[in-house]
Amino acid sequence: MIELKNAGFNYGGRDILSDMTLRLSPGSFHFLTGPSGSGKTTLLNLCYQALMPTTGMVRIFEQDVRAMTRDDVARVRRRIGVVHQNCQFLDHISVRDNLTLPLSVSGRESEVDQGNVDDLLGWVGLSERGDALPPELSGGERQRAALARAIIMSPDLILADEPTGNVDWEMAQRLIALLVELNRMGKTILIATHDLNLIRNTKSEVSARVLRISNTKLQLAGADL
Amino acid sequence: MERLRSIFEVFSGDTNADRVVPPSGFTSRLTSFTAGAMAFLTVFALALSLATGRLADRWDAELARTSTIRIAAPEGQLAAQSEAVLEVLRTTPGIASARVMSDAEQRKLLEPWFGPDLPLDTLPVPRLIEVLEEGKGPDMVGLKLRLSAEAPGAVLDDHTRWRKPLVNAATRLRLLGLVSILLIAGSMGAMITLAAQSALAANGQVIGVLRLIGARDVYIARAFVRRFTLRALIGAAIGTGLAMIGVAFMPAPAEEGAFLTGLGFVGWHWVLPVFVPVIAAIVAFWATRLAAFRALSRLS
Ligand SMILES: Nc1ncnc2c1ncn2[C@@H]1O[C@H](COP(=O)(O)OP(=O)(O)OP(=O)(O)O)[C@@H](O)[C@H]1O
Ligand SMILES: [Mg+2]
C-alpha cells in the first residue's frame, strides 16, 4: 500500500526524518508514536503526498510519488481517508454536507444515502450535530467529524493524526473501536498518537505494530508496548 | 471534446460544485454590476458602429454615381448652352446618362428654402443637369476643361469633393466602435480574472480541504468558473436589456442621412445585442478557467 525506502525529509536543511524504510501491507494496523515534534505528522504527510520526500523514495499504491500528476494525487487520495491533527472543513456548509463532500468530489453524488450518513454520525457520537456548521463544533467534535469524513468513502487506507487528542477516554475508546472494526473489514490503518495507554488497550483487541520515531529514525517499539 | 463537455457542465451537471465556494455577496454583486455596465457600453458601441456603417454605405452608394452640372447663362443662351453641355456629356466616356431637370423637379429642390409659391419662370434660376456615371466615372478634370470651352456658364458640381471626407469619417467611426467593443471585452476579461484570482486566494482553505478529499483540479476550477460565468451572464443580460430599451426609445430616423436620429438598430440588427451576454459569459468562462488553473498549479 505504502512503501518508504530510505525516505528522508528536511525543512530548510534541518533533518526531520531520515532513512525511513517502511511497508504498510494491506489489512495491517500500525500505531506511530514519538515525542511531540519528532515528525509523526510529517511522516503521515509523506504517506498521502502532502509532502514530497527530500531524499529516498515513497510509493503510494505502487506509484512513485515523484511521478504523480495532480490528477494521480487526487485519485490516490480518494482511496485514503485522512484525519488531520487540526482538521479543516468547508465552514459554510453543514457537517452533514461536509461528510458527503468526498462522494460529490469524486462524482459519486448519487451514492449519498442519508440513512448511512445518519449511521455514520451515530458511530462518532454526532447524531445531534449533523446540521451544525463546522465552526460551531468543539475540538473533539471536529476530530470525530473528520474521522467520519475520512471513512465515508470506505477508503483502503486510513491515516489518523491524533484522532483522540481532544476527546475523553470513553470517546477515545469508542473511536479506536470503530477503527479496529474497519481494520477487521480489511482496511489498512495508521494512527499517530502519543497516548500509550490507548495503544496498550488496543493491542489486546487487534494485532497492531507500534512504530516509534526517535532522533529522526524509525524503530519498531519493543514488547513493553 | 473534453472542453466542450466542461463548457456544458458549467450550466448543468453537478449543482454541488459551486456550493463548495462560500458565497461572497459584495464581490459577486460587483462582478455582476461591472459585467452589466460593460454590456451596456457594448450595446451602444454596437449601435454606433452599425449606424455609421449604414450611413457610410448609403452616402457612398447614393453620391458616388451622380454629379450635377449647373448652367447659369443669360435667358437667350440657356437652351443653347444646355444643348452644348449634353453634347459634351454624350461624347465623354464614363457617363451613363444625363438629363436636364424639369421645372417641377427644380421647384421641389428649392421649395424647402423659398416656399411652394416660387415663380420659377421669372427668376434667373440656373438650369440643372443630372449626370449618372458608370464604371469608374468620367475624368473630372478633362470634363471641366471641355465644359468651360463649350459652355462658359456651366459649372460641374463634383460630389466626391465633399463626399470623401464624410465617408472616411463614417468608416473611421465604425472602426472606432468596433475597437471599443474589443477593448470592452478585454477589460471585462481582465476584471473577471482579477475577481477570480482574489476569490481563489481568499479560498485557500476551501481548496486545501477539497484537495485533501481527492478533488481534481477540474472540479475545483469548475466551482469557481460556474460562479463567475453565471454572474457575468446575469449582469450582462441586465445591462444589455437596459441598453436595448435605451436604444429603442431613441427618436425614429426623421430624414435620410440624419445621423443622430438614425442611431439605432434596424431590422435583423436587433438580434446582435442578444449575443452580448453570451459573449460576456464566454469571456468570463475562459478568464476564470485560466485564472483557476494557473492558481491551482501554483498551489500544488
Ligand atoms: N512548515 C514547517 N516548517 C518548518 N519546520 C516545520 C514545519 N512543520 C513542522 N516543522 C518542524 O518539524 C518537526 C516535526 O513536526 P511534526 O509536526 O511532524 O511533529 P509531530 O511529531 O507531529 O509533533 P506533535 O506530536 O506535536 O504533533 C517539528 O520540529 C516542527 O517544528
Ligand atoms: Mg503532529
XYZ file of C-alpha atoms and ligand atoms in Angstrom:
557
model
C 0.000 0.000 0.000
C 2.534 2.481 1.251
C 6.208 1.921 0.858
C 9.047 4.133 2.056
C 12.607 3.335 1.053
C 15.361 5.333 2.767
C 12.996 8.286 2.675
C 14.074 11.460 4.386
C 12.614 14.887 4.893
C 14.096 18.181 5.967
C 12.757 21.681 6.444
C 15.306 24.211 5.331
C 18.310 21.979 5.936
C 17.129 20.596 9.283
C 16.554 16.854 9.059
C 13.158 15.914 10.493
C 13.076 12.379 9.162
C 15.941 10.375 7.718
C 16.474 6.974 6.223
C 12.930 5.759 6.815
C 12.097 2.365 5.452
C 8.573 1.135 5.987
C 5.941 -1.011 4.333
C 2.281 -0.840 5.179
C 0.796 -4.045 3.822
C -2.928 -4.334 3.132
C -5.010 -5.013 6.210
C -2.282 -4.071 8.679
C -2.780 -1.936 11.793
C 0.006 0.416 12.830
C 0.497 2.900 15.606
C 3.036 5.668 15.185
C 4.394 7.242 18.320
C 7.184 9.524 19.414
C 7.684 12.733 21.351
C 5.996 15.916 20.276
C 7.904 17.450 17.389
C 9.524 14.153 16.456
C 7.949 14.128 12.988
C 4.822 11.969 13.220
C 2.697 14.414 11.275
C 5.483 14.843 8.754
C 5.634 11.096 8.166
C 1.858 10.890 7.660
C 2.087 13.765 5.209
C 4.612 11.786 3.192
C 2.137 8.911 3.071
C -0.515 10.834 1.148
C 1.719 13.126 -0.887
C 1.010 16.249 1.133
C 4.789 16.458 1.323
C 7.420 15.066 -1.012
C 10.398 13.237 0.450
C 13.604 15.233 0.102
C 15.609 12.028 -0.171
C 14.759 8.410 -0.848
C 11.556 7.064 -2.308
C 7.904 6.931 -1.346
C 5.411 4.767 -3.183
C 1.668 5.025 -2.675
C -0.440 2.222 -4.133
C 2.586 1.118 -6.165
C 3.051 4.617 -7.633
C 6.182 6.633 -7.089
C 5.079 9.970 -5.614
C 7.579 11.872 -7.728
C 5.996 10.612 -10.931
C 2.450 11.522 -9.928
C 0.454 14.206 -11.707
C -2.021 16.252 -9.704
C -4.826 14.111 -11.067
C -2.971 10.998 -9.894
C -2.709 12.531 -6.444
C -6.434 13.249 -6.422
C -7.185 9.678 -7.469
C -4.914 8.236 -4.789
C -6.439 10.434 -2.103
C -9.879 9.071 -2.817
C -8.543 5.748 -1.545
C -7.017 7.273 1.575
C -9.030 8.653 4.476
C -7.062 11.324 6.327
C -7.826 12.712 9.772
C -5.685 15.794 10.357
C -4.376 16.876 13.696
C -6.144 20.214 13.152
C -8.924 19.229 10.870
C -10.415 21.663 8.418
C -13.826 21.738 6.816
C -15.817 23.911 4.487
C -17.125 26.264 7.130
C -20.168 27.477 5.222
C -21.913 24.121 4.732
C -23.296 21.787 7.367
C -21.373 18.940 8.989
C -23.607 16.525 7.132
C -22.748 18.111 3.773
C -19.079 18.114 4.696
C -19.267 14.382 5.334
C -20.739 13.643 1.926
C -18.394 16.017 0.120
C -15.813 13.308 -0.711
C -18.542 11.480 -2.630
C -19.569 14.580 -4.600
C -15.980 15.416 -5.354
C -15.378 12.023 -6.916
C -18.593 12.076 -8.913
C -20.401 9.610 -6.664
C -23.050 12.062 -5.541
C -25.781 9.574 -6.399
C -24.453 7.162 -3.794
C -25.186 9.578 -0.971
C -27.609 7.806 1.320
C -28.797 9.975 4.190
C -29.558 6.830 6.214
C -25.908 5.798 6.021
C -24.827 9.318 6.879
C -27.033 9.148 9.984
C -25.442 5.835 10.983
C -22.008 7.305 10.484
C -22.863 10.356 12.591
C -24.161 7.979 15.275
C -20.937 5.956 15.337
C -18.861 9.039 16.023
C -21.435 10.399 18.504
C -22.533 13.363 16.395
C -26.162 12.426 15.749
C -27.334 15.735 17.136
C -24.765 17.874 15.334
C -25.314 16.947 11.687
C -26.925 20.223 10.800
C -24.448 22.399 12.674
C -21.802 24.377 10.829
C -18.209 23.211 11.450
C -17.148 26.391 13.296
C -19.843 25.604 15.850
C -18.195 22.302 16.814
C -15.861 21.724 19.752
C -12.328 20.483 19.122
C -13.292 16.900 19.909
C -16.409 17.094 17.781
C -14.329 18.347 14.878
C -11.999 15.374 15.168
C -14.921 12.996 15.195
C -16.468 14.695 12.185
C -13.114 14.457 10.407
C -12.954 10.736 11.168
C -16.461 10.281 9.789
C -15.488 12.191 6.629
C -12.357 10.072 6.293
C -14.253 6.796 6.295
C -17.349 7.659 4.262
C -15.656 6.659 1.003
C -14.742 3.309 2.513
C -11.066 4.001 1.756
C -8.425 1.287 1.569
C -6.135 3.151 3.926
C -6.890 5.371 6.908
C -4.264 7.803 8.198
C -5.263 9.356 11.521
C -3.173 12.001 13.256
C -4.022 12.124 16.957
C -7.668 11.260 16.297
C -8.289 11.023 20.031
C -6.293 14.091 21.043
C -9.252 16.153 22.184
C -11.749 13.598 23.426
C -12.313 11.925 26.778
C -11.148 8.404 27.468
C -14.507 6.826 26.802
C -14.933 8.520 23.444
C -11.331 7.679 22.554
C -12.075 4.015 23.205
C -15.133 4.238 21.046
C -13.305 5.830 18.119
C -10.492 3.297 18.306
C -13.085 0.516 18.420
C -14.507 1.941 15.213
C -11.083 1.886 13.578
C -10.491 -1.677 14.811
C -13.817 -2.642 13.261
C -12.761 -1.082 9.952
C -9.465 -2.963 10.169
C -11.399 -6.206 10.559
C -13.201 -5.292 7.347
C -9.807 -5.238 5.670
C -8.841 -1.575 5.844
C -5.248 -0.618 6.485
C -4.856 1.690 9.468
C -2.062 4.003 10.615
C -2.668 6.050 13.753
C -0.254 8.642 15.114
C -0.665 9.157 18.841
C 1.334 9.662 21.976
C -1.304 8.118 24.166
C 0.492 4.931 25.240
C -2.455 3.715 27.291
C -4.612 3.788 24.242
C -2.042 1.746 22.343
C -1.773 -0.858 25.109
C -5.503 -1.108 25.322
C -5.930 -1.580 21.598
C -3.222 -4.206 21.315
C -5.415 -6.582 23.240
C -8.049 -6.243 20.543
C -6.013 -6.377 17.372
C -2.512 -7.329 16.361
C -1.005 -3.905 15.872
C 2.574 -2.953 15.216
C 3.915 0.058 17.064
C 6.437 2.291 15.303
C 8.376 4.954 17.107
C 10.245 7.938 15.726
C 13.265 8.913 17.713
C 16.129 11.066 16.540
C 14.681 11.270 13.033
C 14.812 7.464 12.714
C 12.013 4.922 12.678
C 12.134 1.990 15.087
C 9.844 -0.859 15.936
C 8.760 -0.372 19.546
C 9.603 -3.129 21.979
C 7.344 -5.560 23.764
C 6.677 -3.050 26.524
C 4.109 -1.581 24.182
C -14.438 17.097 -26.595
C -13.232 17.397 -23.009
C -13.504 21.176 -23.407
C -16.938 21.042 -24.894
C -18.073 18.903 -22.014
C -16.608 21.232 -19.451
C -18.371 24.184 -21.060
C -21.623 22.275 -20.936
C -21.102 21.214 -17.352
C -20.872 24.806 -16.228
C -24.581 25.092 -16.732
C -25.764 21.630 -15.886
C -24.138 18.724 -14.166
C -23.107 18.771 -10.550
C -25.011 21.566 -8.896
C -22.968 20.939 -5.788
C -19.871 22.186 -7.497
C -20.429 25.866 -6.860
C -21.804 25.306 -3.389
C -18.309 24.430 -2.249
C -17.202 28.028 -2.768
C -18.538 30.179 0.053
C -20.880 32.901 -1.139
C -19.346 36.373 -1.211
C -22.177 38.853 -1.521
C -20.261 42.042 -2.188
C -17.725 40.837 -4.767
C -20.401 38.891 -6.568
C -22.560 41.994 -6.864
C -19.540 43.972 -8.059
C -18.817 41.384 -10.735
C -22.398 41.391 -11.962
C -22.507 45.170 -11.912
C -19.311 45.511 -13.946
C -20.470 42.905 -16.436
C -23.745 44.808 -16.732
C -22.018 48.145 -17.272
C -19.690 46.636 -19.885
C -22.631 45.079 -21.710
C -24.457 48.412 -21.666
C -21.452 50.159 -23.230
C -21.028 47.382 -25.762
C -24.604 47.723 -26.971
C -24.117 51.450 -27.531
C -20.800 50.955 -29.286
C -22.525 48.364 -31.442
C -25.406 50.715 -32.259
C -22.931 53.454 -33.152
C -20.898 51.162 -35.377
C -23.910 49.822 -37.201
C -25.441 53.265 -37.710
C -22.257 54.831 -39.046
C -21.739 51.777 -41.201
C -25.188 52.180 -42.679
C -24.602 55.873 -43.212
C -21.248 55.375 -44.913
C -22.698 52.765 -47.234
C -25.658 54.955 -48.141
C -23.648 58.070 -48.815
C -21.233 56.055 -50.836
C -23.926 54.382 -52.925
C -26.100 57.453 -53.447
C -23.476 60.032 -54.127
C -20.871 58.050 -55.929
C -22.928 57.643 -59.050
C -24.148 61.150 -59.612
C -22.915 64.644 -60.167
C -24.658 67.835 -61.206
C -23.921 70.477 -63.782
C -25.235 73.941 -63.101
C -25.697 76.302 -66.046
C -26.080 79.986 -65.359
C -26.463 81.973 -68.545
C -28.490 84.896 -69.875
C -32.069 83.958 -70.796
C -31.380 83.601 -74.512
C -28.290 81.355 -74.252
C -29.579 78.904 -71.687
C -31.115 76.466 -74.139
C -28.096 76.551 -76.464
C -25.607 76.031 -73.641
C -27.705 73.177 -72.209
C -27.653 71.537 -75.585
C -23.875 72.017 -75.842
C -23.334 70.519 -72.391
C -25.473 67.480 -73.204
C -23.476 67.039 -76.402
C -20.194 67.110 -74.466
C -21.554 64.610 -71.978
C -22.728 62.252 -74.715
C -19.189 62.056 -76.064
C -17.494 61.683 -72.683
C -16.621 58.141 -71.606
C -17.723 57.100 -68.101
C -21.140 58.714 -68.290
C -24.245 56.560 -68.384
C -26.796 59.270 -68.956
C -27.503 62.945 -68.467
C -30.750 64.785 -68.375
C -31.991 68.274 -67.797
C -34.087 68.563 -64.684
C -37.638 69.665 -65.271
C -39.020 72.832 -63.739
C -41.157 70.769 -61.404
C -38.109 68.906 -60.072
C -36.167 72.100 -59.615
C -39.081 73.677 -57.806
C -39.157 70.736 -55.440
C -35.470 71.143 -54.705
C -35.853 74.820 -53.948
C -39.092 74.520 -52.017
C -37.528 73.938 -48.584
C -35.724 77.247 -48.882
C -38.126 79.508 -50.748
C -41.581 78.044 -50.097
C -44.042 76.455 -52.535
C -45.072 79.569 -54.455
C -41.773 80.230 -56.180
C -42.240 81.897 -59.594
C -39.500 79.928 -61.230
C -40.076 81.370 -64.709
C -39.412 84.923 -63.653
C -36.251 84.209 -61.690
C -32.786 83.711 -63.151
C -32.510 80.237 -61.704
C -29.703 78.187 -63.151
C -30.563 75.106 -65.105
C -29.536 71.807 -63.550
C -28.343 68.748 -65.417
C -28.182 65.486 -63.529
C -25.352 63.223 -64.622
C -25.345 59.480 -63.882
C -21.892 57.970 -64.008
C -20.889 54.457 -64.949
C -17.781 52.382 -64.434
C -15.049 54.459 -62.836
C -16.790 57.649 -63.839
C -15.519 60.354 -66.190
C -12.185 62.106 -65.957
C -13.443 65.080 -63.960
C -10.577 67.461 -64.792
C -10.852 66.845 -68.547
C -14.627 67.173 -68.390
C -14.367 70.546 -66.646
C -11.980 71.834 -69.293
C -14.201 70.753 -72.158
C -17.287 72.208 -70.471
C -15.703 75.610 -69.969
C -14.757 75.657 -73.650
C -18.175 74.608 -74.987
C -20.473 76.220 -72.405
C -18.881 79.029 -70.381
C -21.870 79.210 -67.987
C -21.644 75.530 -66.942
C -20.208 74.551 -63.571
C -19.571 70.914 -62.725
C -20.504 70.042 -59.169
C -18.387 67.050 -58.365
C -19.920 65.409 -55.283
C -16.812 63.403 -54.447
C -15.261 66.602 -53.212
C -17.409 66.744 -50.084
C -18.446 63.088 -50.034
C -14.980 61.603 -49.472
C -14.256 63.117 -46.055
C -17.740 62.228 -44.847
C -17.471 58.643 -45.944
C -13.982 58.472 -44.454
C -15.230 59.856 -41.158
C -18.093 57.406 -41.064
C -15.799 54.483 -41.823
C -13.353 55.627 -39.168
C -16.174 55.997 -36.648
C -17.318 52.460 -37.350
C -13.782 51.192 -36.809
C -13.574 53.105 -33.530
C -16.831 51.500 -32.415
C -15.526 48.031 -33.167
C -12.230 48.728 -31.405
C -14.210 49.952 -28.384
C -16.152 46.695 -28.313
C -12.908 44.707 -28.345
C -11.467 46.897 -25.590
C -14.597 46.451 -23.501
C -14.407 42.668 -23.923
C -10.730 42.782 -22.982
C -11.344 44.845 -19.851
C -14.138 42.558 -18.864
C -11.800 39.568 -19.197
C -9.217 41.397 -17.094
C -11.775 42.338 -14.469
C -13.102 38.788 -14.194
C -9.541 37.476 -13.982
C -8.790 39.794 -11.070
C -12.033 38.922 -9.306
C -11.442 35.201 -9.821
C -7.861 35.482 -8.618
C -8.904 37.200 -5.437
C -11.660 34.645 -4.905
C -9.137 31.824 -5.348
C -6.678 33.478 -2.991
C -9.357 34.061 -0.375
C -10.454 30.446 -0.509
C -7.167 28.715 0.209
C -8.733 26.668 2.973
C -11.560 25.505 0.720
C -9.050 24.425 -1.902
C -6.968 22.644 0.741
C -9.967 20.720 2.057
C -11.123 19.779 -1.427
C -7.680 18.505 -2.337
C -7.433 16.509 0.882
C -10.572 14.606 -0.014
C -9.411 13.916 -3.554
C -10.857 16.710 -5.682
C -9.238 17.056 -9.088
C -8.277 20.492 -10.382
C -11.155 20.472 -12.880
C -13.649 20.024 -10.062
C -12.242 22.920 -8.066
C -11.876 25.121 -11.142
C -15.420 24.315 -12.199
C -16.796 25.562 -8.918
C -15.238 28.976 -9.498
C -15.882 29.031 -13.243
C -19.540 28.303 -12.738
C -19.861 31.045 -10.184
C -18.254 33.723 -12.330
C -19.797 32.669 -15.630
C -23.292 32.833 -14.198
C -22.622 36.201 -12.551
C -21.276 37.659 -15.779
C -24.152 36.207 -17.783
C -26.805 37.616 -15.484
C -25.130 41.015 -15.135
C -24.558 41.321 -18.874
C -28.119 40.247 -19.660
C -29.487 43.010 -17.453
C -27.074 45.599 -18.897
C -27.939 44.564 -22.453
C -31.646 44.701 -21.741
C -31.419 48.211 -20.324
C -29.264 49.423 -23.212
C -31.679 47.960 -25.764
C -34.552 49.753 -24.104
C -32.473 52.928 -24.291
C -31.788 52.422 -27.994
C -35.412 51.537 -28.717
C -36.531 54.850 -27.261
C -34.200 56.902 -29.472
C -36.265 59.107 -31.817
C -37.010 57.405 -35.137
C -34.820 58.427 -38.086
C -36.513 61.589 -39.346
C -34.821 62.174 -42.658
C -32.423 60.485 -44.997
C -28.907 60.783 -43.733
C -29.842 62.382 -40.452
C -27.070 60.981 -38.356
C -28.110 61.370 -34.722
C -31.682 60.282 -35.242
C -30.527 57.248 -37.200
C -28.556 55.900 -34.246
C -30.282 52.632 -33.512
C -30.780 49.099 -34.711
C -32.545 48.310 -37.950
C -34.204 45.013 -38.847
C -32.189 41.929 -38.043
C -29.545 44.054 -36.332
C -31.804 43.864 -33.282
C -30.651 40.274 -32.905
C -26.998 41.256 -32.474
C -27.181 42.621 -28.891
C -28.524 39.249 -27.775
C -25.025 37.883 -28.331
C -23.530 40.380 -25.886
C -24.414 38.411 -22.694
C -23.394 35.191 -24.415
C -20.007 36.616 -25.301
C -19.680 38.063 -21.788
C -20.317 34.580 -20.394
C -17.753 33.040 -22.742
C -15.171 35.668 -21.776
C -15.902 35.060 -18.082
C -15.696 31.308 -18.570
C -12.230 31.407 -20.122
C -10.899 34.149 -17.856
C -11.915 32.254 -14.721
C -10.809 28.920 -16.072
C -7.352 30.175 -16.957
C -7.023 32.024 -13.641
C -8.168 28.947 -11.732
C -5.803 26.507 -13.400
C -2.929 28.945 -13.041
C -3.661 29.402 -9.331
C -4.157 25.680 -8.746
C -0.893 24.713 -10.376
C 0.884 27.304 -8.249
C -0.782 25.941 -5.104
C 0.440 22.390 -5.538
N 6.264 24.036 7.841
C 7.301 23.788 8.654
N 8.433 24.497 8.528
C 9.495 24.250 9.308
N 9.517 23.318 10.266
C 8.416 22.576 10.444
C 7.249 22.764 9.640
N 6.299 21.883 10.038
C 6.863 21.172 11.060
N 8.115 21.576 11.289
C 9.029 21.009 12.300
O 9.187 19.634 12.020
C 9.250 18.907 13.220
C 8.288 17.740 13.163
O 6.980 18.241 13.153
P 5.704 17.291 13.205
O 4.514 18.133 13.108
O 5.889 16.224 12.218
O 5.842 16.677 14.677
P 4.815 15.719 15.421
O 5.574 14.505 15.794
O 3.604 15.550 14.623
O 4.519 16.571 16.721
P 3.166 16.585 17.588
O 3.157 15.329 18.383
O 3.346 17.776 18.469
O 2.041 16.707 16.662
C 8.969 19.872 14.349
O 10.181 20.168 14.994
C 8.419 21.086 13.673
O 8.836 22.235 14.320
Mg 1.718 16.107 14.796
